[in-house]
Structures are given as structure tokens and as C-alpha cells.
Amino acid sequence: TAKWEGMEFTVNFNSAGGTPSQFKSTFKTGEKTGLALSGFYSRTDGYFRNEFTDENCDDGQQAAIRMRLVHAGRKVRVDNTLAASWVDQGGYAYRLYDGEELAAVNYNDPSRYERLMISNGTSVKIFLSDGLMLSSITGLQYLDDEMNLDNDFTPANIFTLRQSQREYSLTQDFVLRTTDSSRRWQHITGVFGFHKSLDMDAPVVMKRDGIEKLILAGANKGMQSVNPAMSLDIEQQLLDLFSTFDVPVWGAAFYHQSDWTVGRLKFTAGVRFDYETTSMKYDSHVDLSYRLAPFMPVYAPLRSEFVGKESQSTFEILPKAAVTYNMHNGNIYFTASRGYKAGGFNTQIFSDILRERLMGDMMAALGVGQHGGSGGSGSSAATTSYEPEYAWNYELGGHFSRGGFSADAALFYIDCRNQQLTVFPSSTSMGRIMSNAGRSESYGVELSAAYELGDLMLSGAYGYTHAEFSDYNDGKQDLSGNRMPYAPQSTFSAAAHYTIELGGELFDEMFVRVQTDGVGKIYWNDTNTLWQTPYALLSASVGVRKGASCITLWGKNLTDRKYETFYFESTGNGFFSSGRPRCVGVTLSFDM
């Protein structure tokens, strides 16, 4: 018989029309078995208004439920977690930037994102003799989502995107490790494997303004420079550029790490052998009717397609070494390791490739050029994939504590080859691609400290990063020495938390917390012509507590600081995404 252990419930109200709420309930079904249920629901009216619709574009709601079952036997421990989540939200509050001013959010086609995700994770730990433990960790996940975008993010009728995908994944990890911490030799050995299957449907609808701007304008300009009487036209008002993708991925790894303790020193050595293979089958096509005046009296049908398969396989050896010197009040360590990030495929560029092939096929049908486009990079399968990224990572640091004071400090250096970088191919491109820079390097420092004095807690952190391209040419200019985009040059935070013991019948304690979080200069492009100036956000909260129940008044970005969080380009236009404005609210927590 299950015995109810209790429930925690939290509800939140804020000035953005949000009402997040969550619960957690626990049951004890036996001496060694327990069950926990938790979930949450959240909705918001949004923060950013779309001028075209005169409504907030980033409203939304989401919900999730999670069930965890644990059986803790003497020799076997089983832990299973089943979770499901659902999201339905607006978003994409992108603002046009003309080089001088930042416009309001203003686009005409609906943009929304929906997702359903179900996952299950099972961990089985078997405690063997001689201080060893064998673990099996199995993960299953299903994802079904759909994204609809006004992909030009303007009131013009340029083009829209609907991307829907279904993904199934399976992971399995077997791990053998020591559990006796008193042994001088500690070791862990594992075998890991995974498989992921992704089916994606990503049609782009080019509307009439897009047909005129992205296809006919360039073609007619070229032909009319030879014969002003010629004019190319497309009959359709909407042009469907269909693209489907089948992307299976699987991989396997074997890894081992050993730690030896000699006095105050601990030496670590490890290696991981990693193999991964992936492929992409793609089918892109478009059908239309075209006419060249005055030579063609009626429209003629034309079909362009881009069909094929790309594949990648990588085998990597990833070593790691470290040494740690343990002291009475902390330690000092040094680590060196090699890592990599797998390559992949650029599905967003297929509409550009198909458009170029379409233009080439029309010119060939008219007796000019060859079928399949101009043969440049935009019409080649070479742009559909990008290579893995490799990095050597070095870190020297330490942890120190004494009384109520603790501190961490670290110096780091990263030497990265084949840096993966998001680029925008041309001023008429409808998408973005992941490309590889030659080489980059990053170095910096991270510091953090905390101090507790009675009921007062103080904490702070600071990080500095110098990240630049040491060897990078984008095909137009040498950008070596430029700072890497999207990497803050510094980050910092400071917080103070003070608790006042009340000891009354109504409340046990009152607490006040003040915190500031800051970000240094961020470059938004690899040419370093756009950047975000440093900014800091102030938040604060005050609350009272009775047992496990609590009422908290809070505020975020209290100074209503204006700042940007992301930048990208589409069809030659630049767009920024702004950070959230000031928001205040109240949170109620109950323990039943």
C-alpha cells in the first residue's frame, strides 16, 4: 500500500501575465521503494508587441509531468524516470536594424513553435564484491515539433518556413567503477552507444514579393541589359519549395579513467575512443510556370530538383590528463584534454540551393547557361555539410575555503581547430549555414567567492574571456585577429542574502536578496562591425517563511535596462532580439 509522504506546491504571478505553477508529491510504497510525481504548468501573455498584428508575439504556455520510481536494495538499486513535456509558444521577437536605428517588431505572417517530448531514463546499479559497481544507464526519447516562421520578419510578402520534425533516440551506457574511496587507485571504464533517427519536412513558401525580389529582379536585370524588351515572369503567386530530410545518426565509444593518489597528489589519466557516423538523404523540388515576353505567348511548366545523399564518419581519440595537489583548506589542479564537436548538415541552405538551380534551369530552357544553376557554391552539395570542430583545453585553478569563506579561481586556454561558425552566405540568402573557420584561440580567468557571516551571505563571480580568430578567411577578407562573435568578453555577478529570524506565531523568518548580473562587450558578427555594449541587470526579492511555506515578492531587471541578446541576417537585412524588460511578481509556496 502506497503511503503519501507529502506535497509541495508553488504558484507564481507576474506582470507579464504569467502564472507558472508546479507541484511535487512523494509516496512510499515499501521500505526500499519510493515514488515521486511532479509537474508544472506555465503561461505568459508575452513581453513584445508585433506592430503589424497589434498583439504580443511571444505569448505561450507549457506543461510537463515527471514520475520517478526508485528501488534501493542492498545489492541492486533501480531508478527510473518517465517525463513528458509540451510547449506551445509564440516568439521570434526580431527587430529590423537598418545600420542606425532598431525598429519595432513588425511582421505579417504567423510565427509559432509547438513541441511534444517524451523521455524515459532507467539506471540500474549493481554493487559487486571488491568495492566495484556496475551500472547500466538506458535512455529513450521521442520528440515531435513544428516551427512556423515569417522568415523575412517584415510586413512584406517575401517567404515563410514550416519546419516539422520527428526524432527518436536511444542511448545505452555500461559503466564499471570503484566505490571504495579509501583506495589509492580509483578507476572507471565504460562502453557507450547511441542511435538517433530524424525525419524532417521543411517547405519554404516564397510569396509574390519574394518571387519578384529573389528570382525575377536579378534575372530581368541581366537580360534587359542585353535586350530591354525582354521580361521574365512566373505565373504563381505562391511558390512552394519542398524539402524533406532523413538524417540517421549512430555512434559508439569506449572510455577509461584512472586516478592514483600519492600523498597529497592525485594523478589522473584517461582516454575516450569515439566513433560517429551520420548521413542525410534529401529531396528538394519546385514546380512552376514561366514565360519570357515577348517571345513566349503562354506559360511553360518547369520542374527543378535537388536530390541526393551526404554522409560523414569520424573516429576520434580523446586523451585527458590532470594533477591535483590537496591541501588542508583546498586544492590546486591542472588539467589538459582534447575534445571535439561533431559535424553535421545545413538543412536551412536548401531553399537557397533550390532557388539557384531553378534560375539556372530557366536560363537553360531559354537557351542560356546550363541546367542545375551556375555551378557556384550556392548550388553545390558542398555547402550542405560542415566538419567537426577540435580543441585542446588547458586549465589551472584551485579551490580554497576557511571558516565561512570559500573561493575558486581558474586560468584557461583553448586552442580550437576547424571552429564551427554560423554565417550568412549572401544578401539574398534565405537561410544561414554552419561553416568552419581555420583556427581560433580563447584564454581567460574565472573567479568566484562566497562569505557567510551569521545570517548574511555574500557571493560574487567574475569571468574574462579573450576569444579571437587566429587563422580565418571567409572567402572575402582575412578576419584573423578579429574577436569571435557571440562570446562575451566578461561576465560578473554579485549577490547579498540576509535572513531575519522572527520567531513569531505568524512567520518564522524574513529574507531579503539583492543580485546584479552583468555581461561585457559582445560582438555580433565575425567582421566585428556590430556589438552589444556592457550592461548589468538588477534583481531583488523579499519574502517571509513559515515552516516549508513561503511568500516571495520579486523583481527582475528592475532598472528596465535595454539590451540585445542575439543577431542574425535574412535576405540582406539584419535583425536583433531584445532582452526582456522589467518584470515583477509574487511566488507562493506551500508544503502540505
C-alpha positions as semicolon CSV with decimal commas, in nm:
position;residue;x (nm);y (nm);z (nm)
1;T;0,000;0,000;0,000
2;A;0,141;0,336;-0,103
3;K;0,180;0,588;0,177
4;W;0,158;0,958;0,088
5;E;0,459;1,143;0,222
6;G;0,353;1,497;0,131
7;M;0,318;1,755;-0,144
8;E;0,496;2,078;-0,234
9;F;0,304;2,335;-0,440
10;T;0,427;2,662;-0,594
11;V;0,233;2,925;-0,787
12;N;0,373;3,241;-0,944
13;F;0,207;3,560;-1,071
14;N;0,398;3,826;-1,266
15;S;0,349;4,146;-1,462
16;A;0,384;3,968;-1,799
17;G;0,056;3,789;-1,739
18;G;0,242;3,476;-1,640
19;T;0,109;3,217;-1,398
20;P;0,374;2,945;-1,365
21;S;0,283;2,677;-1,113
22;Q;0,438;2,347;-1,012
23;F;0,383;2,060;-0,771
24;K;0,575;1,766;-0,628
25;S;0,420;1,473;-0,443
26;T;0,603;1,176;-0,291
27;F;0,481;0,829;-0,198
28;K;0,649;0,546;-0,011
29;T;0,537;0,209;-0,147
30;G;0,763;-0,004;0,073
31;E;1,072;0,001;0,292
32;K;1,300;0,024;-0,010
33;T;1,072;0,170;-0,276
34;G;0,955;0,525;-0,334
35;L;0,755;0,711;-0,596
36;A;0,763;1,084;-0,674
37;L;0,529;1,276;-0,904
38;S;0,597;1,632;-1,011
39;G;0,473;1,867;-1,277
40;F;0,430;2,226;-1,377
41;Y;0,218;2,450;-1,597
42;S;0,313;2,795;-1,714
43;R;0,162;3,059;-1,936
44;T;0,255;3,413;-2,031
45;D;0,099;3,696;-2,229
46;G;0,446;3,783;-2,360
47;Y;0,669;4,088;-2,349
48;F;0,700;4,213;-2,710
49;R;0,426;4,358;-2,930
50;N;0,407;4,297;-3,304
51;E;0,308;4,626;-3,466
52;F;0,151;4,453;-3,765
53;T;-0,098;4,249;-3,557
54;D;-0,108;4,485;-3,257
55;E;-0,068;4,179;-3,032
56;N;0,215;4,030;-2,832
57;C;0,413;3,788;-3,047
58;D;0,579;3,590;-2,765
59;D;0,280;3,463;-2,569
60;G;0,278;3,095;-2,484
61;Q;0,214;2,810;-2,249
62;Q;0,393;2,494;-2,149
63;A;0,336;2,196;-1,923
64;A;0,532;1,896;-1,802
65;I;0,487;1,594;-1,581
66;R;0,755;1,371;-1,431
67;M;0,732;1,040;-1,248
68;R;1,030;0,888;-1,067
69;L;1,035;0,536;-0,920
70;V;1,327;0,427;-0,702
71;H;1,401;0,088;-0,552
72;A;1,706;0,084;-0,323
73;G;1,806;-0,272;-0,245
74;R;2,121;-0,382;-0,067
75;K;2,288;-0,510;-0,384
76;V;2,076;-0,354;-0,659
77;R;1,943;-0,001;-0,697
78;V;1,695;0,081;-0,975
79;D;1,599;0,438;-1,064
80;N;1,350;0,506;-1,344
81;T;1,225;0,847;-1,456
82;L;0,945;0,896;-1,708
83;A;0,882;1,252;-1,826
84;A;0,664;1,430;-2,080
85;S;0,658;1,797;-2,176
86;W;0,451;2,013;-2,409
87;V;0,521;2,363;-2,542
88;D;0,302;2,596;-2,748
89;Q;0,452;2,940;-2,776
90;G;0,496;3,242;-2,993
91;G;0,832;3,407;-3,012
92;Y;1,078;3,538;-3,262
93;A;1,051;3,899;-3,145
94;Y;1,310;4,004;-3,403
95;R;1,358;4,375;-3,476
96;L;1,491;4,510;-3,805
97;Y;1,819;4,704;-3,783
98;D;1,900;4,937;-4,072
99;G;2,252;5,022;-3,958
100;E;2,143;5,319;-3,750
101;E;1,810;5,252;-3,580
102;L;1,640;4,950;-3,431
103;A;1,278;4,920;-3,546
104;A;0,988;4,767;-3,357
105;V;0,881;4,407;-3,410
106;N;0,677;4,418;-3,730
107;Y;0,596;4,115;-3,947
108;N;0,279;3,989;-4,115
109;D;0,283;3,607;-4,116
110;P;0,212;3,390;-3,808
111;S;0,520;3,258;-3,626
112;R;0,489;2,989;-3,363
113;Y;0,657;2,683;-3,213
114;E;0,497;2,364;-3,077
115;R;0,673;2,064;-2,924
116;L;0,586;1,735;-2,758
117;M;0,869;1,541;-2,594
118;I;0,853;1,210;-2,407
119;S;1,158;1,054;-2,244
120;N;1,240;0,764;-2,015
121;G;1,565;0,701;-1,832
122;T;1,649;0,385;-1,643
123;S;1,953;0,343;-1,419
124;V;2,044;0,006;-1,269
125;K;2,335;-0,010;-1,023
126;I;2,470;-0,346;-0,913
127;F;2,712;-0,344;-0,620
128;L;2,971;-0,615;-0,675
129;S;3,230;-0,755;-0,441
130;D;3,577;-0,599;-0,401
131;G;3,436;-0,244;-0,395
132;L;3,312;-0,238;-0,755
133;M;2,984;-0,117;-0,904
134;L;2,838;-0,199;-1,245
135;S;2,589;0,049;-1,385
136;S;2,355;0,040;-1,681
137;I;2,201;0,369;-1,797
138;T;1,939;0,348;-2,072
139;G;1,770;0,648;-2,230
140;L;1,477;0,666;-2,472
141;Q;1,339;0,989;-2,620
142;Y;1,068;1,088;-2,866
143;L;1,036;1,442;-3,000
144;D;0,768;1,584;-3,229
145;D;0,779;1,956;-3,303
146;E;0,675;2,214;-3,560
147;M;0,805;2,566;-3,620
148;N;0,626;2,821;-3,838
149;L;0,815;3,138;-3,930
150;D;0,768;3,460;-4,118
151;N;1,124;3,406;-4,234
152;D;1,183;3,762;-4,357
153;F;1,037;3,915;-4,036
154;T;0,899;4,218;-4,223
155;P;0,547;4,323;-4,338
156;A;0,645;4,234;-4,695
157;N;0,527;3,909;-4,857
158;I;0,872;3,752;-4,903
159;F;0,874;3,394;-4,773
160;T;0,766;3,169;-4,486
161;L;0,902;2,845;-4,342
162;R;0,728;2,548;-4,181
163;Q;0,969;2,301;-4,027
164;S;0,833;1,986;-3,867
165;Q;1,043;1,701;-3,736
166;R;1,013;1,369;-3,559
167;E;1,310;1,233;-3,373
168;Y;1,365;0,901;-3,197
169;S;1,678;0,837;-2,994
170;L;1,822;0,553;-2,786
171;T;2,132;0,570;-2,564
172;Q;2,297;0,294;-2,364
173;D;2,589;0,323;-2,123
174;F;2,758;0,043;-1,926
175;V;2,999;0,162;-1,656
176;L;3,226;-0,027;-1,416
177;R;3,379;0,180;-1,135
178;T;3,531;0,157;-0,788
179;T;3,319;0,262;-0,490
180;D;3,578;0,243;-0,212
181;S;3,709;0,600;-0,179
182;S;3,990;0,490;0,053
183;R;4,172;0,307;-0,227
184;R;4,477;0,474;-0,376
185;W;4,372;0,361;-0,725
186;Q;4,028;0,470;-0,842
187;H;3,911;0,380;-1,192
188;I;3,612;0,395;-1,423
189;T;3,561;0,206;-1,750
190;G;3,264;0,239;-1,980
191;V;3,107;0,149;-2,313
192;F;2,856;0,386;-2,468
193;G;2,635;0,361;-2,776
194;F;2,354;0,564;-2,928
195;H;2,121;0,581;-3,227
196;K;1,910;0,876;-3,341
197;S;1,663;0,892;-3,628
198;L;1,541;1,229;-3,756
199;D;1,273;1,284;-4,022
200;M;1,229;1,649;-4,118
201;D;0,989;1,827;-4,352
202;A;1,090;2,188;-4,418
203;P;0,897;2,351;-4,705
204;V;0,959;2,718;-4,782
205;V;0,676;2,919;-4,939
206;M;0,807;3,206;-5,149
207;K;0,538;3,472;-5,175
208;R;0,494;3,723;-5,456
209;D;0,728;3,988;-5,317
210;G;0,991;3,720;-5,273
211;I;0,946;3,589;-5,628
212;E;0,996;3,942;-5,762
213;K;1,290;4,027;-5,537
214;L;1,482;3,700;-5,512
215;I;1,425;3,547;-5,859
216;L;1,289;3,783;-6,123
217;A;1,476;4,102;-6,031
218;G;1,822;3,957;-6,090
219;A;1,725;3,758;-6,400
220;N;1,549;4,052;-6,569
221;K;1,830;4,291;-6,488
222;G;2,076;4,067;-6,668
223;M;1,858;4,002;-6,974
224;Q;1,736;4,361;-7,012
225;S;2,095;4,485;-7,017
226;V;2,114;4,294;-7,349
227;N;1,758;4,346;-7,475
228;P;1,535;4,595;-7,286
229;A;1,223;4,441;-7,442
230;M;1,268;4,105;-7,271
231;S;1,084;4,029;-6,946
232;L;1,077;3,704;-6,749
233;D;0,769;3,627;-6,540
234;I;0,647;3,345;-6,313
235;E;0,273;3,269;-6,311
236;Q;0,241;3,153;-5,947
237;Q;0,166;3,396;-5,667
238;L;0,298;3,143;-5,414
239;L;0,595;2,920;-5,492
240;D;0,636;2,603;-5,282
241;L;0,998;2,495;-5,237
242;F;0,963;2,147;-5,087
243;S;1,244;1,985;-4,885
244;T;1,243;1,660;-4,687
245;F;1,534;1,511;-4,494
246;D;1,611;1,171;-4,343
247;V;1,905;1,200;-4,100
248;P;2,005;0,885;-3,908
249;V;2,299;0,904;-3,664
250;W;2,467;0,634;-3,462
251;G;2,785;0,608;-3,265
252;A;2,982;0,417;-3,004
253;A;3,254;0,496;-2,753
254;F;3,487;0,320;-2,515
255;Y;3,646;0,515;-2,230
256;H;3,864;0,465;-1,925
257;Q;3,998;0,690;-1,650
258;S;4,234;0,608;-1,364
259;D;4,318;0,818;-1,056
260;W;4,625;0,748;-0,842
261;T;4,671;0,914;-0,501
262;V;5,028;0,956;-0,377
263;G;5,036;1,154;-0,053
264;R;4,873;1,489;-0,124
265;L;4,898;1,442;-0,501
266;K;4,639;1,281;-0,723
267;F;4,726;1,192;-1,083
268;T;4,456;1,138;-1,344
269;A;4,488;0,982;-1,689
270;G;4,208;0,890;-1,922
271;V;4,119;0,828;-2,285
272;R;3,800;0,804;-2,489
273;F;3,772;0,633;-2,829
274;D;3,474;0,781;-3,009
275;Y;3,315;0,677;-3,340
276;E;3,019;0,850;-3,501
277;T;2,857;0,819;-3,842
278;T;2,569;1,015;-3,989
279;S;2,404;1,060;-4,327
280;M;2,142;1,283;-4,484
281;K;1,906;1,186;-4,763
282;Y;1,744;1,494;-4,912
283;D;1,473;1,561;-5,167
284;S;1,410;1,923;-5,269
285;H;1,195;2,024;-5,563
286;V;0,981;2,305;-5,701
287;D;0,726;2,324;-5,986
288;L;0,629;2,645;-6,162
289;S;0,517;2,802;-6,488
290;Y;0,730;3,071;-6,654
291;R;0,712;3,296;-6,961
292;L;0,966;3,513;-7,142
293;A;0,794;3,808;-7,308
294;P;0,760;3,886;-7,592
295;F;0,889;3,551;-7,727
296;M;0,662;3,308;-7,534
297;P;0,287;3,367;-7,572
298;V;0,190;3,122;-7,294
299;Y;0,347;2,998;-6,970
300;A;0,558;2,683;-6,986
301;P;0,592;2,431;-6,699
302;L;0,928;2,372;-6,533
303;R;1,044;2,145;-6,252
304;S;1,373;2,185;-6,066
305;E;1,501;1,940;-5,810
306;F;1,797;1,872;-5,586
307;V;1,807;1,510;-5,468
308;G;2,092;1,315;-5,317
309;K;2,272;1,187;-5,011
310;E;2,560;1,312;-4,799
311;S;2,740;1,122;-4,524
312;Q;3,007;1,174;-4,258
313;S;3,203;0,945;-4,030
314;T;3,454;1,035;-3,761
315;F;3,680;0,837;-3,531
316;E;3,846;1,035;-3,254
317;I;4,093;0,958;-2,976
318;L;4,037;1,199;-2,688
319;P;4,301;1,191;-2,413
320;K;4,287;1,360;-2,073
321;A;4,549;1,419;-1,803
322;A;4,532;1,602;-1,470
323;V;4,722;1,650;-1,148
324;T;4,575;1,777;-0,819
325;Y;4,754;1,887;-0,504
326;N;4,527;1,861;-0,199
327;M;4,577;2,096;0,096
328;H;4,405;2,124;0,431
329;N;4,182;2,411;0,313
330;G;4,155;2,337;-0,059
331;N;4,343;2,218;-0,363
332;I;4,533;2,326;-0,674
333;Y;4,487;2,144;-1,004
334;F;4,597;2,139;-1,368
335;T;4,412;1,960;-1,649
336;A;4,474;1,908;-2,021
337;S;4,224;1,738;-2,252
338;R;4,127;1,709;-2,615
339;G;3,765;1,745;-2,719
340;Y;3,562;1,763;-3,036
341;K;3,219;1,866;-3,158
342;A;3,065;1,651;-3,429
343;G;3,000;1,789;-3,776
344;G;2,656;1,798;-3,935
345;F;2,435;1,919;-4,216
346;N;2,294;2,259;-4,312
347;T;1,926;2,198;-4,384
348;Q;1,844;2,571;-4,388
349;I;2,050;2,634;-4,703
350;F;1,846;2,403;-4,927
351;S;1,595;2,671;-5,024
352;D;1,886;2,884;-5,150
353;I;2,034;2,591;-5,343
354;L;1,697;2,505;-5,499
355;R;1,636;2,868;-5,593
356;E;1,973;2,891;-5,770
357;R;1,909;2,564;-5,954
358;L;1,567;2,693;-6,058
359;M;1,717;3,009;-6,202
360;G;1,981;2,804;-6,384
361;D;1,719;2,564;-6,523
362;M;1,507;2,854;-6,653
363;M;1,806;3,012;-6,824
364;A;1,900;2,675;-6,976
365;A;1,543;2,625;-7,103
366;L;1,570;2,965;-7,269
367;G;1,899;2,864;-7,429
368;V;2,126;3,048;-7,185
369;G;2,359;2,862;-6,944
370;Q;2,336;2,503;-6,814
371;H;2,080;2,309;-6,615
372;G;2,126;2,296;-6,239
373;G;2,238;2,652;-6,181
374;S;2,561;2,839;-6,225
375;G;2,776;2,576;-6,056
376;G;2,884;2,813;-5,783
377;S;2,898;2,723;-5,415
378;G;2,538;2,816;-5,363
379;S;2,420;2,537;-5,595
380;S;2,664;2,274;-5,473
381;A;2,617;1,996;-5,220
382;A;2,944;2,112;-5,061
383;T;2,761;2,376;-4,859
384;T;2,517;2,125;-4,710
385;S;2,765;1,988;-4,456
386;Y;3,023;2,116;-4,210
387;E;3,320;1,945;-4,049
388;P;3,388;1,851;-3,685
389;E;3,549;2,103;-3,450
390;Y;3,855;2,010;-3,243
391;A;4,002;2,174;-2,934
392;W;4,279;2,128;-2,679
393;N;4,170;2,259;-2,339
394;Y;4,409;2,358;-2,059
395;E;4,307;2,478;-1,711
396;L;4,500;2,575;-1,398
397;G;4,297;2,651;-1,089
398;G;4,219;2,590;-0,729
399;H;3,956;2,583;-0,456
400;F;4,010;2,738;-0,113
401;S;3,792;2,758;0,200
402;R;3,840;2,877;0,555
403;G;3,566;2,932;0,810
404;G;3,273;3,095;0,632
405;F;3,482;3,198;0,331
406;S;3,530;2,998;0,011
407;A;3,681;3,088;-0,326
408;D;3,753;2,933;-0,665
409;A;3,995;3,056;-0,929
410;A;4,089;2,922;-1,272
411;L;4,301;3,020;-1,571
412;F;4,213;2,857;-1,904
413;Y;4,339;2,835;-2,261
414;I;4,155;2,674;-2,555
415;D;4,320;2,607;-2,891
416;C;4,040;2,531;-3,139
417;R;4,079;2,399;-3,495
418;N;3,801;2,396;-3,756
419;Q;3,591;2,631;-3,542
420;Q;3,220;2,590;-3,621
421;L;3,070;2,928;-3,702
422;T;2,725;3,048;-3,816
423;V;2,749;3,256;-4,136
424;F;2,503;3,419;-4,376
425;P;2,605;3,336;-4,736
426;S;2,480;3,641;-4,930
427;S;2,249;3,941;-4,925
428;T;1,978;3,736;-5,100
429;S;2,018;3,425;-4,888
430;M;1,703;3,288;-4,726
431;G;1,893;3,088;-4,461
432;R;2,213;3,052;-4,265
433;I;2,481;2,786;-4,264
434;M;2,727;2,643;-4,018
435;S;3,078;2,679;-4,157
436;N;3,430;2,607;-4,034
437;A;3,685;2,876;-3,956
438;G;4,052;2,782;-3,974
439;R;4,160;2,828;-3,614
440;S;4,069;3,022;-3,301
441;E;4,202;3,059;-2,951
442;S;4,048;3,162;-2,622
443;Y;4,205;3,239;-2,288
444;G;4,085;3,399;-1,969
445;V;4,018;3,376;-1,600
446;E;3,721;3,277;-1,382
447;L;3,691;3,387;-1,019
448;S;3,419;3,328;-0,760
449;A;3,391;3,379;-0,385
450;A;3,131;3,342;-0,110
451;Y;3,125;3,455;0,252
452;E;2,878;3,363;0,524
453;L;2,863;3,570;0,841
454;G;2,573;3,469;1,061
455;D;2,252;3,547;0,876
456;L;2,430;3,738;0,597
457;M;2,552;3,561;0,283
458;L;2,762;3,741;0,020
459;S;2,871;3,596;-0,313
460;G;3,032;3,719;-0,631
461;A;3,183;3,593;-0,955
462;Y;3,383;3,739;-1,243
463;G;3,496;3,593;-1,573
464;Y;3,710;3,737;-1,851
465;T;3,749;3,576;-2,195
466;H;3,966;3,681;-2,488
467;A;3,837;3,480;-2,786
468;E;3,970;3,559;-3,135
469;F;4,029;3,405;-3,476
470;S;4,396;3,324;-3,517
471;D;4,351;3,198;-3,875
472;Y;4,028;3,270;-4,063
473;N;3,943;3,387;-4,414
474;D;3,572;3,394;-4,506
475;G;3,648;3,398;-4,879
476;K;3,612;3,774;-4,898
477;Q;3,867;3,903;-4,649
478;D;4,116;3,792;-4,389
479;L;3,949;3,812;-4,047
480;S;4,242;3,677;-3,846
481;G;4,275;3,870;-3,521
482;N;3,904;3,956;-3,502
483;R;3,707;3,868;-3,192
484;M;3,474;3,568;-3,211
485;P;3,102;3,658;-3,228
486;Y;2,851;3,573;-2,952
487;A;3,128;3,537;-2,690
488;P;3,101;3,790;-2,401
489;Q;3,436;3,945;-2,315
490;S;3,341;3,940;-1,947
491;T;3,066;3,830;-1,709
492;F;3,011;3,921;-1,345
493;S;2,758;3,876;-1,069
494;A;2,719;3,985;-0,707
495;A;2,453;3,891;-0,454
496;A;2,364;3,956;-0,090
497;H;2,113;3,747;0,105
498;Y;2,007;3,842;0,457
499;T;1,779;3,640;0,683
500;I;1,597;3,788;0,986
501;E;1,470;3,541;1,245
502;L;1,118;3,646;1,354
503;G;1,026;3,356;1,579
504;G;0,662;3,466;1,590
505;E;0,341;3,273;1,558
506;L;0,272;3,417;1,212
507;F;0,616;3,381;1,044
508;D;0,943;3,207;1,133
509;E;1,176;3,429;0,929
510;M;1,203;3,708;0,674
511;F;1,464;3,724;0,399
512;V;1,591;3,987;0,156
513;R;1,804;3,919;-0,153
514;V;1,964;4,165;-0,397
515;Q;2,156;4,050;-0,704
516;T;2,316;4,202;-1,011
517;D;2,432;4,015;-1,320
518;G;2,643;4,177;-1,588
519;V;2,777;4,098;-1,934
520;G;3,069;4,267;-2,108
521;K;3,106;4,359;-2,473
522;I;2,971;4,105;-2,725
523;Y;3,048;4,117;-3,098
524;W;2,757;4,002;-3,317
525;N;2,942;3,926;-3,642
526;D;3,281;3,796;-3,748
527;T;3,373;4,130;-3,909
528;N;3,330;4,295;-3,566
529;T;3,119;4,582;-3,704
530;L;2,827;4,522;-3,464
531;W;2,842;4,475;-3,089
532;Q;2,646;4,493;-2,764
533;T;2,781;4,737;-2,508
534;P;2,830;4,610;-2,150
535;Y;2,520;4,602;-1,931
536;A;2,406;4,488;-1,587
537;L;2,066;4,367;-1,469
538;L;1,937;4,427;-1,116
539;S;1,701;4,186;-0,941
540;A;1,572;4,170;-0,585
541;S;1,332;3,971;-0,370
542;V;1,182;3,988;-0,023
543;G;0,982;3,717;0,147
544;V;0,857;3,554;0,463
545;R;0,864;3,187;0,558
546;K;0,660;2,969;0,790
547;G;0,790;2,614;0,804
548;A;0,820;2,499;0,442
549;S;0,565;2,756;0,319
550;C;0,684;3,085;0,173
551;I;0,559;3,409;0,015
552;T;0,810;3,599;-0,202
553;L;0,782;3,934;-0,380
554;W;1,042;3,967;-0,656
555;G;1,153;4,181;-0,946
556;K;1,386;4,122;-1,241
557;N;1,565;4,387;-1,449
558;L;1,435;4,646;-1,207
559;T;1,609;4,935;-1,387
560;D;1,439;4,829;-1,714
561;R;1,776;4,808;-1,891
562;K;1,754;4,784;-2,271
563;Y;1,990;4,527;-2,425
564;E;2,013;4,280;-2,712
565;T;2,062;3,904;-2,685
566;F;2,102;3,779;-3,046
567;Y;2,169;3,895;-3,402
568;F;2,119;3,732;-3,743
569;E;2,063;3,820;-4,108
570;S;1,798;3,722;-4,362
571;T;1,775;3,832;-4,728
572;G;2,029;4,108;-4,664
573;N;1,853;4,251;-4,358
574;G;1,992;4,245;-4,004
575;F;1,774;4,161;-3,704
576;F;1,819;4,183;-3,327
577;S;1,640;4,003;-3,047
578;S;1,599;4,218;-2,737
579;G;1,625;4,114;-2,373
580;R;1,317;4,106;-2,154
581;P;1,207;4,431;-1,989
582;R;1,133;4,484;-1,620
583;C;0,912;4,217;-1,464
584;V;0,776;4,194;-1,108
585;G;0,576;3,921;-0,942
586;V;0,486;3,716;-0,637
587;T;0,556;3,348;-0,567
588;L;0,357;3,138;-0,319
589;S;0,497;2,804;-0,198
590;F;0,313;2,556;0,022
591;D;0,409;2,226;0,182
592;M;0,107;2,005;0,252
